[in-house]
Coordinates of C-alpha atoms in Angstrom, one line a residue:
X385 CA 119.4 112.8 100.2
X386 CA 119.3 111.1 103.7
X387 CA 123.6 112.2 103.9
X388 CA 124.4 115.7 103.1
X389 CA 126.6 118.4 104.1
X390 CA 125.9 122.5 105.3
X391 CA 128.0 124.9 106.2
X392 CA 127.3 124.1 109.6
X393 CA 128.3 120.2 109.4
X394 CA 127.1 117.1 108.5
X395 CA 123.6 116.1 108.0
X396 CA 122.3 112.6 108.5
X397 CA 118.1 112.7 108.4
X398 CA 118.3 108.7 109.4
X399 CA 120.2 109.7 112.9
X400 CA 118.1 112.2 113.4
X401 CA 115.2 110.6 113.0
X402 CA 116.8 108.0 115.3
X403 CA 117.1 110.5 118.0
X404 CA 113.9 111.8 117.6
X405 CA 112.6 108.8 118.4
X406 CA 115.0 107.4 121.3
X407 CA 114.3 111.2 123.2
X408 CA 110.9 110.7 124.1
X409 CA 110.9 106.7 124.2
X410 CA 108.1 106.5 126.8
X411 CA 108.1 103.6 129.8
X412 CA 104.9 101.7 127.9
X413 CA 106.5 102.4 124.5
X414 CA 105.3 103.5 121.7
X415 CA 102.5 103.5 119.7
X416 CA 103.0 103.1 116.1
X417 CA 100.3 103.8 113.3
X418 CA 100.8 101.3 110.4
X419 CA 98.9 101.1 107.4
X420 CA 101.8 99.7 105.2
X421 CA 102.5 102.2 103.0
X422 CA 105.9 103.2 102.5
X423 CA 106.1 106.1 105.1
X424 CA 104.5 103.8 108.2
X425 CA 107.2 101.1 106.9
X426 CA 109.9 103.8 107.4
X427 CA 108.9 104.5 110.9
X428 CA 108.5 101.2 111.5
X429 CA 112.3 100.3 110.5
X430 CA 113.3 103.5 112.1
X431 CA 112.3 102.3 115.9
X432 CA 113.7 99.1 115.2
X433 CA 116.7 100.4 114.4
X434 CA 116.2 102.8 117.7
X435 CA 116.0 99.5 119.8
X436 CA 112.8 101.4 121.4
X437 CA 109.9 99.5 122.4
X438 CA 106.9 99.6 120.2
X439 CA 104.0 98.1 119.1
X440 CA 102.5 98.8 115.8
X441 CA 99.0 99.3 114.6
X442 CA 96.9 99.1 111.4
X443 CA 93.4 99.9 111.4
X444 CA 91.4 98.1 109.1
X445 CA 88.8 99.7 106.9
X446 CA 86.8 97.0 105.4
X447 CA 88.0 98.9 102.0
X448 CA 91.2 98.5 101.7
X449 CA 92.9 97.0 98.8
X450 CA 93.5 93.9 99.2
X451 CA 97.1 93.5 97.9
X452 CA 97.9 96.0 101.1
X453 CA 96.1 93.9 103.3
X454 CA 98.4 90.3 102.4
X455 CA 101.4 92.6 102.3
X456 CA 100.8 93.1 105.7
X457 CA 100.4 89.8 107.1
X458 CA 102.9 88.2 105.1
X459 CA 105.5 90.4 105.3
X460 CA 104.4 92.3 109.3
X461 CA 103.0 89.6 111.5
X462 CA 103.7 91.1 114.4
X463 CA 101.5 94.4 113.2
X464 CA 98.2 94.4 115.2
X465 CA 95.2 94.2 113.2
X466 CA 92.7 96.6 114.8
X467 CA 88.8 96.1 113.5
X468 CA 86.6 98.4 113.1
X469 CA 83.2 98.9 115.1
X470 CA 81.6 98.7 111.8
X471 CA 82.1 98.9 107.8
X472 CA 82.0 101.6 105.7
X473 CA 79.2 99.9 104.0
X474 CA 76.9 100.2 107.1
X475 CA 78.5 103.8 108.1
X476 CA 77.6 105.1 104.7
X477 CA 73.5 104.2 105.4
X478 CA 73.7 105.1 108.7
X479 CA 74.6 108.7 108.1
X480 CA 72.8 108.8 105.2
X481 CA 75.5 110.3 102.4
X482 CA 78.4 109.2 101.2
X483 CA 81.9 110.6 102.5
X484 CA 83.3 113.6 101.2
X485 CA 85.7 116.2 101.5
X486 CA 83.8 117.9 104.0
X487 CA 82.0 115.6 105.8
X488 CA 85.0 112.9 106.3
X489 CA 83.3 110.8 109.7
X490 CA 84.7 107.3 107.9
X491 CA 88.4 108.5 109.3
X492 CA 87.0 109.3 112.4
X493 CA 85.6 105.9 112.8
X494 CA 87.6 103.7 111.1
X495 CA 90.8 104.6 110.9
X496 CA 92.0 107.8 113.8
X497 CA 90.3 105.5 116.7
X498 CA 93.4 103.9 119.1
X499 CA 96.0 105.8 120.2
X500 CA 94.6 107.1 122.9
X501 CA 96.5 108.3 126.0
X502 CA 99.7 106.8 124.5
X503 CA 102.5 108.3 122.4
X504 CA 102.0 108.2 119.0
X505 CA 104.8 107.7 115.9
X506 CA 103.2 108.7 112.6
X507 CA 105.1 108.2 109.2
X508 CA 103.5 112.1 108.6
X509 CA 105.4 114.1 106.2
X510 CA 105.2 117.7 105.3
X511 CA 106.1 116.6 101.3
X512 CA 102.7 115.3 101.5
X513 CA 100.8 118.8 101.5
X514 CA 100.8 122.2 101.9
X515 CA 97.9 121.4 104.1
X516 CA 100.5 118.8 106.2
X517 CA 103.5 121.5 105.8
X518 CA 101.3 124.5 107.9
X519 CA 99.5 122.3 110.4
X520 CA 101.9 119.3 111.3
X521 CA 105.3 119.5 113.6
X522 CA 108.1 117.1 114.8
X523 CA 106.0 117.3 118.2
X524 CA 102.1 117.5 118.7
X525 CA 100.4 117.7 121.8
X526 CA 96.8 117.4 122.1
X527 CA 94.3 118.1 125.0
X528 CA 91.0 117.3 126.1
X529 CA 90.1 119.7 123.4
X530 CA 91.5 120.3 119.6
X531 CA 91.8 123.8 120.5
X532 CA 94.4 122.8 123.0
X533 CA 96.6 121.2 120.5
X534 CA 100.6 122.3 120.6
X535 CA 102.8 121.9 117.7
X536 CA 106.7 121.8 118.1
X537 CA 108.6 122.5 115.2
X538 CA 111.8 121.1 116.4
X539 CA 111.9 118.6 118.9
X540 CA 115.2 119.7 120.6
X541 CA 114.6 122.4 122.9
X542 CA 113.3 122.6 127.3
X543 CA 109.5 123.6 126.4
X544 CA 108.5 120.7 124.3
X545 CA 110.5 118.3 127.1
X546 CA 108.4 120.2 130.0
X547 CA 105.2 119.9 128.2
X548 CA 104.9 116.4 127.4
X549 CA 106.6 115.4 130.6
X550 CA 103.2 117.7 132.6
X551 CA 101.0 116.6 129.7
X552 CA 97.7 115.0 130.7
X553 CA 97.5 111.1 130.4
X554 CA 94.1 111.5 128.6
X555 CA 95.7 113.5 125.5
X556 CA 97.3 112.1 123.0
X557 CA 100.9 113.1 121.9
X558 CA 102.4 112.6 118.2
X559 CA 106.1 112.3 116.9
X560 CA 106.7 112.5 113.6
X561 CA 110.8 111.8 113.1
X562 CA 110.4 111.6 109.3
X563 CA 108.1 115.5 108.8
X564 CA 110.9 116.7 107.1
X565 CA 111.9 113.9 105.2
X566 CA 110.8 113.6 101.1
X567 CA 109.6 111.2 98.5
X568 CA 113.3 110.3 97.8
X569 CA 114.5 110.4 101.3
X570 CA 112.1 107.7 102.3
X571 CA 112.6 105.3 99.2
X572 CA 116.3 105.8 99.6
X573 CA 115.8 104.7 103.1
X574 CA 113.8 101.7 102.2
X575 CA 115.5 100.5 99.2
X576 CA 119.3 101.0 101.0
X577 CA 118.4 98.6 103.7
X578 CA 116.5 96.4 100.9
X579 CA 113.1 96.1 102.9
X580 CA 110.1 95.0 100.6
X581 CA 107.4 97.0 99.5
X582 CA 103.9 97.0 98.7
X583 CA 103.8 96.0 94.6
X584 CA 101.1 98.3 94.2
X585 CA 103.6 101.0 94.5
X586 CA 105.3 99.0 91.1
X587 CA 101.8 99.1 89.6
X588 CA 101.4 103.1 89.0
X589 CA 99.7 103.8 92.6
X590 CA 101.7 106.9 94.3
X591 CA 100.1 106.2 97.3
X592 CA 97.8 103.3 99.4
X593 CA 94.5 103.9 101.0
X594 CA 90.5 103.1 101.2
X595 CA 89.6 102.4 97.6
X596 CA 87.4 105.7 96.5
X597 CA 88.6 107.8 99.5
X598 CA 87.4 111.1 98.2
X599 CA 90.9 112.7 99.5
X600 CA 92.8 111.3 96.4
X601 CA 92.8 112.7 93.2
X602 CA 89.9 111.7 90.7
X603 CA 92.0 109.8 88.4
X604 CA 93.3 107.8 91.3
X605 CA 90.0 106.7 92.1
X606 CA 89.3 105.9 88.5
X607 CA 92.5 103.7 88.5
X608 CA 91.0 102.2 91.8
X609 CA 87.5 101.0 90.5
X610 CA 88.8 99.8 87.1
X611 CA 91.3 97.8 89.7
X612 CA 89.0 96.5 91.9
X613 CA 85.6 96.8 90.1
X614 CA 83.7 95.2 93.2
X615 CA 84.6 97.7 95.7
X616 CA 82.4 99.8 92.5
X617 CA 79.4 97.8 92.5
X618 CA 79.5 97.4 96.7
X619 CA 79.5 100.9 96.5
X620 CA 76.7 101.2 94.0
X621 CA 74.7 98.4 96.5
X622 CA 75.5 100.5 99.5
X623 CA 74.2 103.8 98.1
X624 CA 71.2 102.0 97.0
X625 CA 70.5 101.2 100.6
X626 CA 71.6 104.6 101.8
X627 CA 68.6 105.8 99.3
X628 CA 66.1 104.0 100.9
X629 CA 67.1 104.8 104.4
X630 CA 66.9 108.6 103.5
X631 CA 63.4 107.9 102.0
X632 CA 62.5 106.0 105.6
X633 CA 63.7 109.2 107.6
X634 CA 61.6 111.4 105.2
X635 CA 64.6 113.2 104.1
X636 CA 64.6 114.5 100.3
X637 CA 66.4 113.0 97.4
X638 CA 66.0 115.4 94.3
X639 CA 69.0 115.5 93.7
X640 CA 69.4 111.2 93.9
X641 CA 66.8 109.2 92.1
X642 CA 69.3 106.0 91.7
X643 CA 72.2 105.0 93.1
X644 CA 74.2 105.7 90.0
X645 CA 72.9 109.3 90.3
X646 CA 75.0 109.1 94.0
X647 CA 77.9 107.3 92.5
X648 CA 78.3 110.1 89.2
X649 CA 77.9 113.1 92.0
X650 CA 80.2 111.4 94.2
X651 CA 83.0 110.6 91.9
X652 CA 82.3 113.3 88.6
X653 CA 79.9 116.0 89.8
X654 CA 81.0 117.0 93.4
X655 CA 83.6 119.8 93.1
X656 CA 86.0 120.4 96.6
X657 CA 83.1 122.8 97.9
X658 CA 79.5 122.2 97.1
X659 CA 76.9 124.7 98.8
X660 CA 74.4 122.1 98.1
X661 CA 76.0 119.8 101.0
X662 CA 75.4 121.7 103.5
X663 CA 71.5 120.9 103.8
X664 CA 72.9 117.0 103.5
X665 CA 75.4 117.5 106.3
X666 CA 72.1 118.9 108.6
X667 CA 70.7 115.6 107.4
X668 CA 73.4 113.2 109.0
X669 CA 74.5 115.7 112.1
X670 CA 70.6 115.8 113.2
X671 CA 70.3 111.7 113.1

């Protein structure tokens, strides 16, 4: 529930959020990372309803489905389209495996790029993960380094107002007003104010991302392919490609002979930790 009461008083997650995000409302304004799905579309509301200035961001992946992609133009014009420097077609031959787990460089390039030097809202929410629930804050701070990264549980206190006010320009600082919020929270937020959502939410999808990201679960990417069945076959083309640029470098392929041997380990074979994708990692770090 976004309205609930404690022993200590009224709770109102919407305010809060609110305040959250007016408190550290920098003179530029913020950056907001948009990808459409129904957390980025709460933050999104949320600093318009914080009369803070913003502007808002989605990074397009070249596989993105493309009901999200319409959803965005025709229902957020004023979202900035950012391209990529390449696609994941050409990234996957280039470093010579497809994206896993382990090696994930296709968010690096395409979509955690921009950002940089500015403050950051995220529609991050700890709900997501127990992963997201130890690692993420209200508040992050990051340096030169990822070492020097600073995570503020609550935003509200004279040590996360002193370091962002000294923080380096170059760094890049994150708010998250909606960590602590849940599934419910957020679709009671969205469906109160009766804002539109993407209809692949209607459609069985629990959430919206690059079609055969290996970071959903495997029937979610089964559900993706029989969806979109050429994002399938562009993948099968792609690691064909990738095949014969590994066979160019001189590096081995006994464990590919066909790019349907890449495309059953990629989506059936390769468990959360493989030991044999270490000597593949060497492969695409050394190029």
């Amino acid at each position: 529930m976004l309205k609930y009461d404690t022993l200590f008083g009224p709770i109102d997650k919407v305010q809060i959020a609110i305040d959250r995000i007016r408190q550290f409302e920098p003179p530029e304004g913020y950056y907001v990372a948009f990808s459409g799905g129904k957390d980025s579309q709460t933050v999104y509301h949320l600093c318009k309803e914080a009369g803070v200035k913003f502007d808002a961001h989605y990074h397009l992946t070249t596989v993105d489905p493309p009901e999200l992609v319409r959803f965005i133009k025709q229902n957020y014009p004023k979202v900035v389209v950012d391209r990529p420097p390449t696609t994941m077609w050409k990234l996957i031959v280039d470093r010579k495996i497809p994206p896993t787990r382990i090696a994930r460089y296709c968010c690096q390039v395409l979509k955690e790029g921009g950002g940089e030097g500015r403050f950051v809202i995220t529609g991050v929410r700890w709900a997501e993960s127990v992963k997201r629930k130890n690692n993420r804050g209200v508040v992050e701070i990051f340096g030169n380094k990822t070492k020097d990264k600073k995570i503020f549980l609550n935003s509200d206190n004279d040590e996360v107002r002193r370091v962002i006010e000294t923080c380096v320009t170059r760094g890049k600082r994150i708010l998250n007003p909606i960590v602590d919020w849940t599934d419910s929270d957020v679709w009671e937020y969205l469906n109160g104010r009766k804002i539109d959502h993407c209809q692949l939410y209607d459609q069985g999808f629990k959430r919206l991302g690059c079609i055969g990201c290996q970071m959903a679960p495997f029937s979610h990417r089964q559900d993706e392919f029989k969806r979109w069945p050429k994002y399938y076959q562009n993948y099968l083309l792609t690691f064909e490609r990738m095949l014969k640029e590994r066979e160019r470098r001189g590096l081995p392929n006994a464990r590919w002979k066909t790019a349907q041997d890449v495309m059953d380990w990629w989506i059936y074979e390769m468990p959360r930790e493989d030991p044999d994708q270490n000597s593949l990692f060497t492969d695409y770090e050394a190029s």
